[in-house]
Coordinates of C-alpha atoms and ligand atoms in Angstrom, one line a residue:
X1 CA 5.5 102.6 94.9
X2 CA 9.2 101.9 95.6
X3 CA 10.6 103.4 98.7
X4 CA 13.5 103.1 100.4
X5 CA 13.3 104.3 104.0
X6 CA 17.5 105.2 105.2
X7 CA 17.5 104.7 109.2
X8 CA 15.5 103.1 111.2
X9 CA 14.7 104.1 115.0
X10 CA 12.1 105.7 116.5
X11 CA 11.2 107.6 113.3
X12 CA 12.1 105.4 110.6
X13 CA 11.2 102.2 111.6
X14 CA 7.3 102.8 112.2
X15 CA 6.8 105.0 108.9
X16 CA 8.3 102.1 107.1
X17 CA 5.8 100.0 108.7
X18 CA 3.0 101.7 108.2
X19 CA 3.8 102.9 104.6
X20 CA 4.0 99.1 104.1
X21 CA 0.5 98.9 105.1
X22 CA -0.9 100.6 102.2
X23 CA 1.0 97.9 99.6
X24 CA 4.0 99.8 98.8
X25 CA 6.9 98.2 98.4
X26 CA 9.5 99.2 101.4
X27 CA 13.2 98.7 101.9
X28 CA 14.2 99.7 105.6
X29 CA 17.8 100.0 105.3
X30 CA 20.1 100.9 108.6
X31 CA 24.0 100.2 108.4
X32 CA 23.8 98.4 111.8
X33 CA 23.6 94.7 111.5
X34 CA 22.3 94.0 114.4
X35 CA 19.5 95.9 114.3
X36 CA 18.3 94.7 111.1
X37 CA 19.1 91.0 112.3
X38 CA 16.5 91.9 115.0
X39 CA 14.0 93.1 113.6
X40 CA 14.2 90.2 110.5
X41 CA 13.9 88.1 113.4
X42 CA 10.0 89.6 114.5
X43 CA 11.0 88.6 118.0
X44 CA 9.2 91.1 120.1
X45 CA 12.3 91.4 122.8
X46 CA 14.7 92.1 119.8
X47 CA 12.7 94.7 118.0
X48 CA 11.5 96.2 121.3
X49 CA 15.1 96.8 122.6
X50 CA 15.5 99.0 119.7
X51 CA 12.3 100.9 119.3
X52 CA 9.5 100.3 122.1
X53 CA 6.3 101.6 120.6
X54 CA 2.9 100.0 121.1
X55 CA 1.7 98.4 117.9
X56 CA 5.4 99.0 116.2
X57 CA 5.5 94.8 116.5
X58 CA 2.1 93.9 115.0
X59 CA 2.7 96.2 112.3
X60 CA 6.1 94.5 111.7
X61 CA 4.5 90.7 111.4
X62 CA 2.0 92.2 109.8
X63 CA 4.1 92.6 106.3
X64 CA 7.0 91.6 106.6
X65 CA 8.7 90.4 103.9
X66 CA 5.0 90.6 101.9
X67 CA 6.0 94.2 101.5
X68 CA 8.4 95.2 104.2
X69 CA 12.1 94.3 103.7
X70 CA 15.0 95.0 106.1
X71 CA 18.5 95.4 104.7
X72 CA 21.8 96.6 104.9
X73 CA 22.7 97.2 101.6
X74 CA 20.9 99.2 98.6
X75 CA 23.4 97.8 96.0
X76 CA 20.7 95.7 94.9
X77 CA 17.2 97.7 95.4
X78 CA 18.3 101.2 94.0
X79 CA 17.1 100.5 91.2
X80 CA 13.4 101.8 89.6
X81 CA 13.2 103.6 93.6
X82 CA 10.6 106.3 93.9
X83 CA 11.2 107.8 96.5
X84 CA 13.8 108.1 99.6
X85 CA 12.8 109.1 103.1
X86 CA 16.2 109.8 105.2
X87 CA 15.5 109.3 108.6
X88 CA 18.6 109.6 110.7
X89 CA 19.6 110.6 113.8
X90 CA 20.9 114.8 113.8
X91 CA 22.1 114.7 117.5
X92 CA 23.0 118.0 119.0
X93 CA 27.0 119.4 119.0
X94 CA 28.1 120.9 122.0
X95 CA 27.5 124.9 120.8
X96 CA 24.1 123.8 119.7
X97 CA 24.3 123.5 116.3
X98 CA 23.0 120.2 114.8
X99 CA 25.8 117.4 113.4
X100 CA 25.0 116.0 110.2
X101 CA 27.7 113.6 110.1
X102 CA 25.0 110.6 110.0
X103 CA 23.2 112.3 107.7
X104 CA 25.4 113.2 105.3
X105 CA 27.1 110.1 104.9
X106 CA 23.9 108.4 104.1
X107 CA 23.6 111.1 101.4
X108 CA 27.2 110.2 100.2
X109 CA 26.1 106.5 99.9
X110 CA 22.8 107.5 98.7
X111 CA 24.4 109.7 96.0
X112 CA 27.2 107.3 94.8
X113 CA 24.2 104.9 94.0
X114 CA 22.0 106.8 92.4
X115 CA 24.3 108.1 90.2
X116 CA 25.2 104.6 88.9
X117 CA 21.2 103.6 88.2
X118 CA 20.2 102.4 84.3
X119 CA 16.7 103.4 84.4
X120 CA 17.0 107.2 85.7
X121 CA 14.1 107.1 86.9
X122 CA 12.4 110.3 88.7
X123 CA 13.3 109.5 92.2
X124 CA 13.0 112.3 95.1
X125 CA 15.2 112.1 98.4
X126 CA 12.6 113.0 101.3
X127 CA 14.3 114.7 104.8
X128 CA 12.1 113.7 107.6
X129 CA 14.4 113.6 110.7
X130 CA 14.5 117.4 112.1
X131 CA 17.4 119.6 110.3
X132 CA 18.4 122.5 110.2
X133 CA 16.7 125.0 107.9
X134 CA 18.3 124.8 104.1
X135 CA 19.8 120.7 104.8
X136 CA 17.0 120.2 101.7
X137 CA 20.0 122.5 99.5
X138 CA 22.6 120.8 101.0
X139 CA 21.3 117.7 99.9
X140 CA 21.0 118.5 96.4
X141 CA 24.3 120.1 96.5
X142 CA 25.2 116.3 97.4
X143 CA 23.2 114.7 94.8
X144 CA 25.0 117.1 92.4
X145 CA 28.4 116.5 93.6
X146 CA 28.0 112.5 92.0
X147 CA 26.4 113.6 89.3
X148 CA 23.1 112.2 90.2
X149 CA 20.1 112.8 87.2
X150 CA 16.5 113.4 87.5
X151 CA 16.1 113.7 91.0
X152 CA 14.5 115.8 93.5
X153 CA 14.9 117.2 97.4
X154 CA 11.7 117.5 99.5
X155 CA 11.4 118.2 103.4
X156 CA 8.5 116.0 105.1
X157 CA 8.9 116.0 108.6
X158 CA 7.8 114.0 111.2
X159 CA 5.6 115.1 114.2
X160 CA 5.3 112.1 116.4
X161 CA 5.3 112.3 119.7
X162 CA 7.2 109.1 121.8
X163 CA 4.6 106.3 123.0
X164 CA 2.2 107.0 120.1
X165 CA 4.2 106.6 117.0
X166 CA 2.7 104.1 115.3
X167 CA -0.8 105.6 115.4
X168 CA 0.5 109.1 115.1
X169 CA 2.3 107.5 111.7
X170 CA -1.2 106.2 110.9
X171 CA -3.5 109.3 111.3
X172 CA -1.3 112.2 111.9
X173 CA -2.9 116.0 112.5
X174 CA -1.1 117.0 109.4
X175 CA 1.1 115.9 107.0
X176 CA 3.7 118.6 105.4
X177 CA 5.7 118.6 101.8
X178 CA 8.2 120.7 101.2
X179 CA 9.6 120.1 97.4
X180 CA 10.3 122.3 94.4
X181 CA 8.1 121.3 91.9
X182 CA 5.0 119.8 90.7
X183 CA 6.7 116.4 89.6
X184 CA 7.6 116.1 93.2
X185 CA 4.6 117.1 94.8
X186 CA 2.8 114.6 92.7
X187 CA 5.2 111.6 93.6
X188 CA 4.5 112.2 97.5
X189 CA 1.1 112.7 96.9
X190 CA 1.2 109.5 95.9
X191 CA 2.4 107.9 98.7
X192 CA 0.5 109.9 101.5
X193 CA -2.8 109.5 98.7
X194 CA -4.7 108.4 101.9
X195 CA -4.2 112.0 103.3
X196 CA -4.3 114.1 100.7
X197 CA -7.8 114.9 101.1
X198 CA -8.9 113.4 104.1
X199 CA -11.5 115.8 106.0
X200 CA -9.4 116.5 109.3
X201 CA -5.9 116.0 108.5
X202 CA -4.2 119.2 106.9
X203 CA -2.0 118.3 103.8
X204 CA 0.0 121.4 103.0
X205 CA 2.7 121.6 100.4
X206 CA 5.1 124.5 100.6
X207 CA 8.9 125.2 100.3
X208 CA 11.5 122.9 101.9
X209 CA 13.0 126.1 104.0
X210 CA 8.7 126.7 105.3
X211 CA 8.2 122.7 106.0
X212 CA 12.0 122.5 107.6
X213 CA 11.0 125.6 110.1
X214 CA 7.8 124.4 110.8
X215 CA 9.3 121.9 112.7
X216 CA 11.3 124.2 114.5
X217 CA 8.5 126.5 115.7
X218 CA 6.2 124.0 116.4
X219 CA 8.5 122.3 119.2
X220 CA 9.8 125.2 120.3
X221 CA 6.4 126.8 120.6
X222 CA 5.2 123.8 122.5
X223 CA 7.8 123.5 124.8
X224 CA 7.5 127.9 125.0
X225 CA 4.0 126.1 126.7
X226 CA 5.5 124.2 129.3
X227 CA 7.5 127.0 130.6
X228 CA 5.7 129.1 130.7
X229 CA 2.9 127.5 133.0
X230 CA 6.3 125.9 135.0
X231 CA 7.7 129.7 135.0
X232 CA 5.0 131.6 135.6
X233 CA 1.7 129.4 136.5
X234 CA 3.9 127.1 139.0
X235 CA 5.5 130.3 140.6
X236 CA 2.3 132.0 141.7
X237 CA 0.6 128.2 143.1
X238 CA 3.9 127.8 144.9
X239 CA 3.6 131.8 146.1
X240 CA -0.1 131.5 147.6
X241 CA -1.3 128.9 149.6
X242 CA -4.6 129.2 148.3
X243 CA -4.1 129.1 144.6
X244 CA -5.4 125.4 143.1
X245 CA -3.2 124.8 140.1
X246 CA -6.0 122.7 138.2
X247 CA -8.6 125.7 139.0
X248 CA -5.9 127.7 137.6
X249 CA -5.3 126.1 134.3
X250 CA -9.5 125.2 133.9
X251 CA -9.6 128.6 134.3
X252 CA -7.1 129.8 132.1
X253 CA -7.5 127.3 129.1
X254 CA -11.5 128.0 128.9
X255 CA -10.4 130.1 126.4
X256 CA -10.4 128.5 122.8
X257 CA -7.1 130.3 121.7
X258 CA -5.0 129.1 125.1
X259 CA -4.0 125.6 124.7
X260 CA -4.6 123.1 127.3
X261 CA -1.1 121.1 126.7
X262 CA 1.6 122.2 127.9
X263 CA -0.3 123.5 131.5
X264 CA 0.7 120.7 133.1
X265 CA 3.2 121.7 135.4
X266 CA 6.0 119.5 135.9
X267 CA 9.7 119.1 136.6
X268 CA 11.0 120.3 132.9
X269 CA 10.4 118.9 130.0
X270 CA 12.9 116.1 128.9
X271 CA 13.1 113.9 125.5
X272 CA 15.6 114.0 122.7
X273 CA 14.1 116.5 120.8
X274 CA 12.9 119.8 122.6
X275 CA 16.4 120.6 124.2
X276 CA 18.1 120.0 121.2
X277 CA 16.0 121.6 118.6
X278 CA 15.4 124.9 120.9
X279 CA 19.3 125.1 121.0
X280 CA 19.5 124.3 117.0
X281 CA 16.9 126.8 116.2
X282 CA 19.0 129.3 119.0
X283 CA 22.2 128.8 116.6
X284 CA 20.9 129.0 113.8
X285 CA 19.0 132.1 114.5
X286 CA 22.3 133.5 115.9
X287 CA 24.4 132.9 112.8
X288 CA 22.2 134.9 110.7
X289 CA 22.5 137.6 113.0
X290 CA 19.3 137.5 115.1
X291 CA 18.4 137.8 118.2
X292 CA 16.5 135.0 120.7
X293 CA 15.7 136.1 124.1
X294 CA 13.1 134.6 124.0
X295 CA 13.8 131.2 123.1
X296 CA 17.1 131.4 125.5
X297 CA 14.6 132.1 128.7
X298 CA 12.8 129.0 127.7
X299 CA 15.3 127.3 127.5
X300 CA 17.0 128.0 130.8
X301 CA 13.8 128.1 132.6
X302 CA 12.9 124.7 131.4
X303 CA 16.5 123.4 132.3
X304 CA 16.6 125.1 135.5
X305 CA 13.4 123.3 136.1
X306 CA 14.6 120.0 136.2
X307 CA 16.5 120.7 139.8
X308 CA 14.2 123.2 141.5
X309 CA 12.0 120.8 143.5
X310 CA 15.5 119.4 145.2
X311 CA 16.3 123.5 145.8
X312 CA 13.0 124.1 146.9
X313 CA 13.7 121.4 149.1
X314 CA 16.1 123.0 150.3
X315 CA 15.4 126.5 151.2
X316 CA 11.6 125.9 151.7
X317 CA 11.1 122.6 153.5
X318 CA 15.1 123.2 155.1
X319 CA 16.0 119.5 154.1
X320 CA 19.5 119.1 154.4
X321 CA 20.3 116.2 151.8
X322 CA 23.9 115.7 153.1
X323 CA 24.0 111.8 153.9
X324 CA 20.5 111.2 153.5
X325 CA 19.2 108.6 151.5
X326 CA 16.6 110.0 148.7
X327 CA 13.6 107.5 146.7
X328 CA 13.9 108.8 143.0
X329 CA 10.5 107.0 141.3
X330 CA 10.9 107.5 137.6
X331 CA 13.9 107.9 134.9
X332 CA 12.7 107.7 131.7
X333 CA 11.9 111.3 130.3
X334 CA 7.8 110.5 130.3
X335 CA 5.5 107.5 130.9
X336 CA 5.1 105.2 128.7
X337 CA 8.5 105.2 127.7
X338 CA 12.2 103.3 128.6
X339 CA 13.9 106.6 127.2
X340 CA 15.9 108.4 129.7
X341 CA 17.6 111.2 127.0
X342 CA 17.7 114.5 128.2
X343 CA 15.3 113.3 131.8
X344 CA 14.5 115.3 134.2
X345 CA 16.2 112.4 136.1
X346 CA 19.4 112.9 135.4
X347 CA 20.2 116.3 136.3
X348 CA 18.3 115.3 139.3
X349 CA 20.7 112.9 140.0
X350 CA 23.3 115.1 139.1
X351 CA 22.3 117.5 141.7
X352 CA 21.4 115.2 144.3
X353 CA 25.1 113.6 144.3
X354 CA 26.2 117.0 144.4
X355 CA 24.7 117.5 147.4
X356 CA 26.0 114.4 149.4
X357 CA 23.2 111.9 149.4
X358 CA 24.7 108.5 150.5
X359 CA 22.5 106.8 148.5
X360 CA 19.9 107.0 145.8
X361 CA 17.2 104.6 145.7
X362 CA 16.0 104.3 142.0
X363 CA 12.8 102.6 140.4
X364 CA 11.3 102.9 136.9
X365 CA 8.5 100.8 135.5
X366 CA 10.3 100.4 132.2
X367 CA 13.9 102.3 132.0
X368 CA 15.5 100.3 135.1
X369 CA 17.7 97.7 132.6
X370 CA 18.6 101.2 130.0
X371 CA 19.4 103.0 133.5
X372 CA 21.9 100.3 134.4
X373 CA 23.5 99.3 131.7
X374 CA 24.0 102.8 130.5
X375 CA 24.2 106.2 132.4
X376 CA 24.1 104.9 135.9
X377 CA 27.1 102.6 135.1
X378 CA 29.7 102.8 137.7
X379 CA 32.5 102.9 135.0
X380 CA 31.5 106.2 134.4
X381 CA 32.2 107.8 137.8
X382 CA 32.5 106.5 141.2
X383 CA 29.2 108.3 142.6
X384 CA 27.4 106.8 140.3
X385 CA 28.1 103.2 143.0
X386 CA 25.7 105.4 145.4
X387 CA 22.8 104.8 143.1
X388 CA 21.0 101.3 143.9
X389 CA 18.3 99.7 141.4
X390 CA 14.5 98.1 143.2
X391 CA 12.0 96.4 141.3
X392 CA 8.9 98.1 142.7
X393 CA 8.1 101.9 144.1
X394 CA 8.1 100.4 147.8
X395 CA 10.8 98.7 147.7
X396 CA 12.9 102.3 146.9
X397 CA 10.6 104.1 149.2
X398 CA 11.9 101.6 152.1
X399 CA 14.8 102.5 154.1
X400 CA 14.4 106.2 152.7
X401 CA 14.4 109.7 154.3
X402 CA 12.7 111.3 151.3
X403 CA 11.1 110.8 148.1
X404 CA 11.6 112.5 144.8
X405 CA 8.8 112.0 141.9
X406 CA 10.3 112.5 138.4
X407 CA 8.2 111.0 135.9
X408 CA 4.5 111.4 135.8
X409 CA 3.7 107.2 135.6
X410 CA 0.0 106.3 136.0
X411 CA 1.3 104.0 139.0
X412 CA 2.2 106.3 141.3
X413 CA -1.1 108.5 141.6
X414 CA -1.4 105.3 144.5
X415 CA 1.2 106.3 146.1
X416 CA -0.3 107.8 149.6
X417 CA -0.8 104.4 151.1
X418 CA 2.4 102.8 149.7
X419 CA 4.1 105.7 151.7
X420 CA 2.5 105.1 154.2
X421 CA 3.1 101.4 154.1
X422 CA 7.3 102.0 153.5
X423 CA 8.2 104.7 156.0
X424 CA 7.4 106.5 159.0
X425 CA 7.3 110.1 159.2
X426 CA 9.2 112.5 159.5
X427 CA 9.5 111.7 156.0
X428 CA 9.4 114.4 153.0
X429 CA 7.7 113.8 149.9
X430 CA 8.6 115.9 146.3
X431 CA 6.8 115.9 143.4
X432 CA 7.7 116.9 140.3
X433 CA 4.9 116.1 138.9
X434 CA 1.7 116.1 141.0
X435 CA 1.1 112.8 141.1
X436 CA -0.6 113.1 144.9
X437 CA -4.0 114.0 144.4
X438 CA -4.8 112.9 148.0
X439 CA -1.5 114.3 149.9
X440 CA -4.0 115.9 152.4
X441 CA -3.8 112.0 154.0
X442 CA 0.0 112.0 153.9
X443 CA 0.0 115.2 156.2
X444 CA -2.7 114.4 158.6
X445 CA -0.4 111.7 159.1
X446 CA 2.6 113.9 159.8
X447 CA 4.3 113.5 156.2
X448 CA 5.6 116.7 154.5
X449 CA 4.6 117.2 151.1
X450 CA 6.3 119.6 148.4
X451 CA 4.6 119.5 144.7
X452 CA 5.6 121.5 142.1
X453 CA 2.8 124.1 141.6
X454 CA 1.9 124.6 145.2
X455 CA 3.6 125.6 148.4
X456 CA 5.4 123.4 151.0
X457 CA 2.2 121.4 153.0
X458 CA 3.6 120.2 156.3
X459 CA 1.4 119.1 159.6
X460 CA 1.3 122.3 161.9
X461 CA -0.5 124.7 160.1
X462 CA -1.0 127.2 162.6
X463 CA 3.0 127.3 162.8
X464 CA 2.8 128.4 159.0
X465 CA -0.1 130.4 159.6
X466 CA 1.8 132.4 162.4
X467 CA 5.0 132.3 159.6
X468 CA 3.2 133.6 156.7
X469 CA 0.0 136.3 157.4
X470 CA -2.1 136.9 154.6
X471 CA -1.9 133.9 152.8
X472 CA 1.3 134.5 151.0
X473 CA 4.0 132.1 152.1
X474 CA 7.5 131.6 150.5
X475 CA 8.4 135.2 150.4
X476 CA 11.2 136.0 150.1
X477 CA 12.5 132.1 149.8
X478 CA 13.2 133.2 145.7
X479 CA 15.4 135.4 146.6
X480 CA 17.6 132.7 148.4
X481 CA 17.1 130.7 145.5
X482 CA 18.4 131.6 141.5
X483 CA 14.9 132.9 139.8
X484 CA 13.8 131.2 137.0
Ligands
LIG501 C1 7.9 116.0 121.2 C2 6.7 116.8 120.5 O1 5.5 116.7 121.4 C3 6.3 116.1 119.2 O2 5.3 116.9 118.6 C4 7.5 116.1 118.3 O3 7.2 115.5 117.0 C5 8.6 115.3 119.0 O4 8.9 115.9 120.2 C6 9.8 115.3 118.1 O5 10.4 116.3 117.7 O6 10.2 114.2 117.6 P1 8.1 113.8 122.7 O7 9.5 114.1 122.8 O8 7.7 112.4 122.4 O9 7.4 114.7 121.5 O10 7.5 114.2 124.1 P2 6.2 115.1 124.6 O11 5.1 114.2 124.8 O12 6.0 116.3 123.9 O13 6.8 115.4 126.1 C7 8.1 116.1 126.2 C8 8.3 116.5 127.7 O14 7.5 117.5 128.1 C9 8.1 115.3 128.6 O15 9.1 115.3 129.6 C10 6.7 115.6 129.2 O16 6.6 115.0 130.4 C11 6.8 117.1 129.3 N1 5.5 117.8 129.4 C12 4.6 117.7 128.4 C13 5.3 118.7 130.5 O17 6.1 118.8 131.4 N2 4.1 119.3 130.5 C14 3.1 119.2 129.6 O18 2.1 119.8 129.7 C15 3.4 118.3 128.5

């Protein structure tokens, strides 16, 4: 088949490569130059300072230019095109709705086109970046507008998660059609024929409106997941001194109709798409006149999440960070990845400044170039100078008088000894994401250690024994603090 895929980052660029695989012909078309100069070039460094997914590259030399064309003009291709996957970026407005200023312009181009083809061919326009429910009508209201003929609007979203987008492209859980007729649902079926009926991937084909709010639930119901264990689960670890969080969610998850992800407690949840889709799905909800409690406490426990370990800090471990210089190990919004949007990080940062460190000392595996070139700029505002950049986990830890853990990278389960190596206690340790299994070492040594899920572990446990009868220490410390 023909296909034209419009945009291409993190979702366009590795479902044009791996519909490419299976022979069709593709035409990945972005209108920034640049881009498309970099990834014509196959150079891994270019392609990867756009989109850094593993196998995205081999999949790239793979066909390019056998079947896979980059380009940044369709003057020339429209023609005899099956199909059209729109894949472009829907960032968030500041009340939460979602703009569709990229998006709609590539349907003006795409319109103005199609309208002018000689063959008028059947050719259906296929949403797969996350919209709001009813874009698919707006779309055809487009289409309509130039006068385009025999054409249809279908909703195919994407579920891939960051770090596995390639495979997740290759052999997804499920693939979903929206369209409105048989004609349509035949065309896709042709290009996703290797999943149509494959024994454990679920093709469904259902309305554009059901496949455009399946996205909606299913990432707001996941990320429902993660605050819930960090809102309830986390508060009852950090509440009793002998609750053991993984105990807790072996315990809980046994049953087949609790899912496991989502119980790993953490800092909040960070990424570009949770945040803004919860808030989409909020206003939309809203405008037709509905209510959402719910999604609204998820939402504000997850962001209020993202600076409780420093308040904890705080009011349980009575760390003053006024002057202090702070370790933060991790930017990037989860391992694996350079991506910093919507981090935990940041409004740890945030925060931190706000509370008068004089300096923090940042490392990241992979997001320490993005971090400086971008967010942590200077230009942007003056604290920002109070943020210094090391090339390995010791090196920040050095010279520190605490240590906050933001992303959950494999590297620092080993941190114990490098602590101990870096700095001499006293010394406070957070972690905002448990990545400590063997902290017990870190306190016989007179460390203090503060992990999200489990109360403040410090060296004299009589003291806290004496502090806190029957087990239960931190009463009382939530009401100091705003309850999430
Ligand atoms: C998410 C969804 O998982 C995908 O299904 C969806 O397709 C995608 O958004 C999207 O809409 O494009 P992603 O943003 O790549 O994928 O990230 P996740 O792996 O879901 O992680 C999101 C955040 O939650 C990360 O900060 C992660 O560390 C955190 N998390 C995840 C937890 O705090 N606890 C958990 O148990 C799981």
């Amino acid at each position: 088949m023909k296909i034209i895929v419009v945009g291409t980052g993190f979702v366009g660029l590795p479902h044009a490569a791996v519909l490419s695989e299976y022979g069709h012909e593709v035409y990945a078309y972005d209108i920034d130059e640049e881009r498309i100069r970099a990834y014509q070039s196959g150079d891994r460094d270019q392609i990867e300072r756009y989109v850094n997914e593993p196998g995205l590259v081999e999949a790239i030399e793979e066909t390019i230019d056998r079947y896979l064309h980059f380009t940044t003009s369709l003057d020339d291709v429209i023609e005899s095109t099956d199909i059209i996957f729109m894949c472009l970026p829907t960032p968030p407005k500041r009340d939460g709705s979602t703009d569709l200023r990229f998006y709609m312009n590539a349907a003006h181009y795409l319109g103005g086109l199609l309208a002018q083809r000689s063959d008028k061919k059947r050719v259906v326009l296929v949403n797969k970046s996350t919209v709001p429910v009813s874009t698919a009508r707006q779309l055809q209201k487009v289409m309509e507008e130039h006068g385009v003929e025999n054409y249809g609007v279908a909703s195919n979203p994407e579920f891939l998660a960051q770090g596995s987008a390639v495979e997740g492209s290759r052999r997804p859980d499920r693939v979903v059609v929206g369209a409105d007729t048989e004609e349509d649902f035949v065309l896709l079926r042709q290009v996703y024929s290797q999943f149509v009926n494959h024994v454990r991937i679920r093709y469904l084909e259902t309305t554009p409106e059901t496949a455009e709010s399946i996205k909606y639930v299913a990432n707001t119901l996941l990320l429902t997941y993660i605050s819930f264990w960090n809102g309830v689960g986390a508060r009852l670890g950090e509440s009793y001194a002998n609750i053991h969080m993984e105990d807790l969610k072996i315990g809980v998850t046994a049953d087949e109709r609790i899912s496991t992800w989502g119980s790993y407690v953490s800092n909040g949840a960070g990424g570009s798409c949770f945040g803004k889709d919860i808030q989409s799905l909020i206003y939309q909800l809203n405008r037709s006149g509905r209510s959402t409690d719910l999604l609204q406490a998820v939402y504000n426990i997850n962001e209020y999440q993202k600076t409780y370990m420093i308040d904890r800090a705080v009011y349980e471990a009575n760390f003053n960070f006024n002057n202090k210089r702070v370790a933060l190990l991790g930017l990037a919004f989860k391992k694996r990845t350079n991506d910093m949007r919507d981090s935990s990080a940041l409004k740890a940062v945030e925060s931190l400044l706000a509370k008068g460190v004089a300096e923090i000392r940042a490392y990241d595996p992979l997001a320490m170039d993005d971090a400086q070139r971008s967010w942590f700029s200077p230009d942007n505002n003056h604290l920002f100078e109070r943020i210094t950049y090391h090339g390995t986990a010791k090196k920040a830890i050095e010279g520190s008088d605490a240590l906050y853990i933001s992303t959950d990278w494999e590297e620092f389960r080993g941190l114990a000894s490098t602590i101990e190596q870096a700095v001499e206690p006293p010394y406070l340790v957070i972690d905002g994401r448990r990545m400590i299994p063997d902290y017990d070492r870190l306190i016989a040594k007179g460390y203090d250690y503060l992990s999200v899920g489990s109360v403040l572990r410090r060296p004299q446990p009589e003291e806290m024994d004496e502090d806190h009868s029957n087990g239960q220490l931190n009463a009382g410390v939530g009401q100091k603090m705003k309850t999430a």
